[in-house]
């Protein structure tokens, strides 16, 4: 399925004044795959998306989409790319059809083709029934779906989605990802998506890159990233603790050098560690000695969310 790379970045840097928004970023996205770029606020996700969309120029390095250089082949690249940013770009004062017609004309598509493709996409995105209503009456989720339908009008080979589910409720997010997965399968579109919500794309993404402070921290399939971490997750639930007890436990855990990250709440604690069994035994002994009434404990393999937390707490903080 993935016989070649659709997007290739080689040592790409972008600076704003003294700020390096991207710092020698290199990555490859396989054709037809769903690639997730994950990182906290200010990591460089939108900057990278803008460069891929030919809306911003890199200061250094090369970026190719379908073997076309995004700097010297802007017009060809634009024909191959559809993009949706965080802010909706649809006109609230028009209907979905009016928005589609305007966008289709801007792409230079013939009216009959716009109508045919528009109807297909409106049905795919479950907007056909309301396609003659003013977009101003749509919910945020509906507007977002229309945005993406429009970015797919010219059948792009690559769809760039910059935080497409920001501000959507959980149900709309699930529906949204179902549609995107279907588009990827039906049309073979390569999907490059940035998000904060790791859990959303965990099961969808073919590969994930973690970015912070403009640098790629790691790249791999979700499984590879979890395996590389080689960590366990410990969860211990207990009867509600007072603040003084929480502080004491916090102090004890902070001294355990095999613990890579931890979170203590009044009724439970979670720890990520490379030595699960050993730390669990030590911790249970300590808690029992401290008269904590334990309800249950669990030892599991770390999750992709743990990979995120560890990368952005540890490596991210170093930079
Ligand atoms: N036009 C600009 N002028 C100056 N600085 C900028 C500009 N655009 C981005 N930056 C800076 O570059 C860095 C990366 O920003 P970017 O918007 O790419 O991050 P992001 O990962 O998309 O963040 P968010 O998740 O908050 O959208 C940030 O420090 C940001 O302040």
XYZ file of C-alpha atoms and ligand atoms in Angstrom:
350
model
C 0.000 0.000 0.000
C 2.683 2.521 1.023
C 5.000 2.217 -1.947
C 6.525 5.655 -1.752
C 6.756 8.824 0.280
C 4.234 11.582 -0.443
C 5.753 14.203 1.876
C 9.499 14.518 2.511
C 11.057 17.156 4.773
C 14.802 17.455 5.012
C 16.383 19.581 7.783
C 13.658 22.239 7.642
C 14.079 25.311 9.829
C 11.834 28.335 10.212
C 12.547 31.316 12.413
C 10.453 34.289 13.476
C 12.968 36.912 14.628
C 15.134 35.015 17.113
C 12.505 32.353 17.723
C 13.130 28.998 15.984
C 9.604 27.728 15.303
C 11.087 24.734 13.438
C 14.597 23.467 14.049
C 16.040 21.061 11.430
C 12.888 19.007 11.066
C 13.228 15.898 8.894
C 10.412 13.443 8.297
C 8.805 11.283 5.625
C 5.112 10.563 5.206
C 4.110 7.445 3.291
C 1.631 7.790 0.434
C -1.918 6.906 1.497
C -1.074 6.925 5.204
C -2.495 8.909 8.108
C 0.403 10.747 9.755
C -0.076 12.447 13.114
C 2.056 15.370 14.291
C 1.587 15.683 18.027
C 2.834 18.428 20.285
C 1.839 20.997 22.895
C 0.988 24.661 22.235
C 3.735 26.502 20.415
C 5.523 23.285 19.352
C 5.624 24.282 15.683
C 2.694 22.281 14.279
C 0.897 25.157 12.514
C 4.181 26.528 11.172
C 4.948 23.166 9.602
C 1.422 22.847 8.190
C 1.671 26.339 6.653
C 4.929 25.423 4.924
C 3.375 22.217 3.544
C 0.403 24.277 2.340
C 2.822 26.669 0.521
C 1.584 29.568 2.657
C 4.905 30.108 4.386
C 8.534 29.626 3.327
C 11.169 27.662 5.237
C 14.429 29.493 6.035
C 16.461 26.335 5.506
C 15.988 22.803 4.264
C 13.795 21.264 1.571
C 10.151 20.209 1.519
C 8.698 18.014 -1.213
C 5.144 16.893 -1.821
C 4.693 14.230 -4.517
C 8.324 14.889 -5.456
C 7.531 18.581 -6.070
C 9.466 21.247 -4.215
C 7.008 23.408 -2.252
C 9.063 26.573 -2.816
C 9.769 26.353 -6.562
C 6.617 24.465 -7.649
C 3.956 26.327 -5.681
C 1.151 26.073 -8.253
C 1.640 22.353 -8.901
C 1.829 21.644 -5.161
C -1.384 23.600 -4.484
C -3.270 21.378 -6.934
C -2.196 18.350 -4.944
C -2.949 19.689 -1.485
C -6.115 20.422 0.480
C -5.805 22.228 3.804
C -7.995 23.019 6.789
C -6.717 25.243 9.569
C -8.049 25.685 13.091
C -10.142 28.708 12.143
C -13.097 28.047 9.890
C -12.947 29.769 6.509
C -16.524 29.223 5.310
C -18.865 32.208 4.719
C -21.606 32.244 7.361
C -23.815 34.404 5.152
C -23.987 31.816 2.373
C -25.377 28.289 2.128
C -23.125 25.217 1.977
C -23.764 25.051 -1.774
C -22.787 28.696 -2.265
C -19.573 28.093 -0.329
C -18.839 25.030 -2.434
C -19.487 26.840 -5.708
C -17.211 29.766 -4.797
C -14.411 27.454 -3.660
C -14.813 25.200 -6.712
C -14.521 28.200 -9.047
C -11.379 29.315 -7.195
C -9.893 25.865 -7.784
C -10.822 26.274 -11.488
C -13.208 23.294 -11.526
C -16.039 23.155 -14.106
C -19.533 23.831 -12.635
C -20.881 20.364 -13.512
C -17.884 18.752 -11.768
C -18.298 21.026 -8.730
C -21.967 19.953 -8.446
C -21.102 16.260 -8.789
C -18.190 16.282 -6.338
C -20.010 18.705 -3.997
C -23.038 16.426 -3.741
C -20.811 13.417 -3.050
C -18.891 15.243 -0.299
C -21.981 16.829 1.281
C -23.510 13.360 1.554
C -20.252 11.875 2.852
C -20.057 14.568 5.543
C -23.746 14.246 6.392
C -24.519 17.842 5.359
C -26.640 17.228 2.265
C -29.967 17.684 4.082
C -28.905 21.139 5.291
C -26.935 22.167 2.202
C -29.382 24.980 1.327
C -29.414 26.416 4.860
C -27.245 29.404 5.774
C -23.908 28.254 7.232
C -24.452 30.803 10.032
C -27.073 28.418 11.421
C -24.604 25.471 11.565
C -22.940 24.146 14.735
C -19.133 24.365 15.071
C -18.845 20.690 14.101
C -20.936 21.174 10.953
C -18.856 24.189 9.902
C -15.679 22.180 10.428
C -17.059 19.354 8.292
C -17.955 21.822 5.531
C -14.440 23.291 5.714
C -12.942 19.882 5.142
C -15.434 18.944 2.428
C -14.371 22.117 0.590
C -10.687 21.314 0.995
C -11.397 17.948 -0.693
C -13.300 19.443 -3.665
C -10.356 19.246 -6.070
C -9.554 15.639 -5.026
C -6.213 16.493 -3.428
C -3.645 13.742 -2.993
C -2.689 15.210 0.379
C -5.057 16.547 3.030
C -3.486 18.764 5.693
C -5.542 19.107 8.852
C -4.309 21.503 11.535
C -6.023 20.605 14.818
C -9.251 19.717 13.019
C -11.146 18.645 16.133
C -10.212 21.580 18.389
C -13.371 22.850 20.072
C -15.576 19.942 18.968
C -17.566 17.846 21.435
C -16.568 14.177 21.870
C -19.403 12.848 19.702
C -18.581 15.191 16.811
C -14.932 14.179 17.096
C -15.775 10.491 16.746
C -17.988 11.169 13.699
C -15.289 13.384 12.234
C -12.581 10.707 12.475
C -14.879 8.088 10.949
C -15.335 10.320 7.894
C -11.611 11.048 7.614
C -10.750 7.347 7.830
C -13.309 6.602 5.108
C -11.890 9.343 2.841
C -8.400 7.962 3.370
C -9.567 4.440 2.467
C -11.874 5.357 -0.443
C -9.702 7.978 -2.130
C -6.207 6.918 -1.012
C -5.607 10.461 0.271
C -2.484 10.961 2.369
C -3.590 12.643 5.572
C -1.252 14.832 7.618
C -2.923 15.848 10.845
C -1.761 17.886 13.815
C -3.461 17.537 17.160
C -3.138 17.792 20.929
C -5.503 14.870 21.356
C -3.269 11.850 21.215
C -5.975 9.397 22.210
C -7.989 10.372 19.125
C -5.473 9.386 16.520
C -3.802 6.581 18.447
C -5.838 3.937 16.611
C -5.961 5.754 13.263
C -2.455 7.002 12.631
C -0.067 4.879 10.621
C 2.813 6.870 12.084
C 3.204 9.580 14.671
C 5.873 12.254 15.128
C 6.262 14.000 18.465
C 7.312 17.647 18.181
C 8.263 20.208 20.799
C 10.112 23.525 20.627
C 10.363 23.070 16.862
C 12.254 19.774 17.143
C 11.105 16.260 16.338
C 11.534 14.201 19.500
C 10.558 10.829 18.064
C 8.824 9.211 15.082
C 7.292 5.762 14.723
C 4.144 3.692 14.585
C 2.097 3.988 17.790
C 3.278 0.461 18.702
C 6.942 1.278 18.087
C 6.738 4.380 20.262
C 5.175 2.410 23.108
C 7.683 -0.444 22.799
C 10.617 1.969 22.661
C 9.480 3.462 25.915
C 9.844 0.014 27.588
C 7.889 1.275 30.559
C 5.170 0.070 32.917
C 2.249 1.956 34.313
C 1.316 1.442 37.968
C -2.074 2.486 39.270
C -2.952 2.302 42.967
C -6.387 3.227 44.306
C -6.963 3.932 48.005
C -9.372 5.565 50.459
C -9.343 9.353 50.218
C -6.137 10.915 51.592
C -5.681 14.272 53.300
C -3.291 16.858 51.883
C -0.510 16.111 54.396
C -0.462 12.420 53.407
C -0.430 13.326 49.719
C 2.632 15.553 50.272
C 4.453 12.767 52.128
C 3.775 10.252 49.333
C 4.798 12.839 46.773
C 8.131 13.264 48.573
C 8.685 9.505 48.783
C 7.944 8.948 45.086
C 10.099 11.897 43.986
C 13.097 10.118 45.545
C 12.563 6.910 43.546
C 14.946 7.311 40.615
C 13.309 4.622 38.413
C 10.080 6.655 38.316
C 9.888 8.682 35.104
C 6.583 10.395 35.760
C 3.895 10.327 38.420
C 0.566 11.822 39.345
C -0.982 11.691 42.810
C -4.662 12.350 43.422
C -6.606 12.083 46.722
C -7.948 8.608 45.819
C -5.388 7.218 43.341
C -1.853 7.508 42.057
C -0.340 6.678 38.671
C 3.329 6.064 38.008
C 5.331 5.395 34.852
C 8.487 3.441 35.535
C 11.016 1.204 33.853
C 10.898 -1.170 36.891
C 7.177 -1.854 37.344
C 7.239 -4.937 39.583
C 9.971 -3.629 41.894
C 8.432 -0.166 42.320
C 4.956 -1.597 42.861
C 6.223 -3.842 45.717
C 8.195 -0.999 47.328
C 5.308 1.393 47.042
C 2.700 -0.992 48.443
C 4.982 -1.710 51.415
C 5.443 2.031 52.027
C 1.722 2.827 51.712
C 0.691 0.007 54.063
C 3.294 1.168 56.625
C 1.865 4.689 56.264
C -1.636 3.349 57.078
C -3.043 4.082 53.634
C -6.120 1.912 53.034
C -5.466 0.393 49.633
C -8.424 -0.644 47.478
C -6.603 -2.162 44.517
C -3.440 -1.898 42.443
C -2.654 -2.610 38.799
C 0.512 -3.037 36.728
C 0.096 -2.437 32.962
C 2.204 -1.662 29.919
C 2.581 2.093 29.385
C 0.233 3.683 26.835
C 0.832 6.123 24.005
C -0.434 8.845 26.283
C 2.438 7.995 28.648
C 4.842 8.308 25.720
C 3.462 11.815 25.178
C 3.714 12.813 28.834
C 7.235 11.489 29.224
C 8.472 13.103 26.035
C 6.983 16.468 26.815
C 7.838 16.454 30.515
C 11.374 15.130 30.182
C 12.893 15.828 26.754
C 10.702 18.886 26.148
C 11.847 20.539 29.331
C 15.522 20.064 28.453
C 15.387 22.355 25.422
N 3.896 34.762 12.602
C 4.616 34.535 13.686
N 5.373 35.480 14.243
C 6.127 35.263 15.339
N 6.170 34.070 15.981
C 5.439 33.083 15.483
C 4.602 33.245 14.326
N 3.986 32.075 14.077
C 4.396 31.212 15.026
N 5.259 31.805 15.878
C 5.933 31.196 17.011
O 6.486 29.973 16.578
C 6.301 28.956 17.549
C 5.529 27.798 16.930
O 4.184 28.239 16.715
P 3.076 27.319 16.037
O 1.855 28.148 15.874
O 3.635 26.668 14.834
O 2.857 26.216 17.174
P 1.693 25.139 17.313
O 2.361 23.862 17.671
O 0.847 25.140 16.090
O 0.881 25.690 18.541
P -0.717 25.616 18.850
O -0.995 24.202 19.208
O -0.865 26.539 20.013
O -1.446 26.074 17.624
C 5.585 29.602 18.723
O 6.549 29.990 19.667
C 4.936 30.817 18.107
O 4.806 31.844 19.057
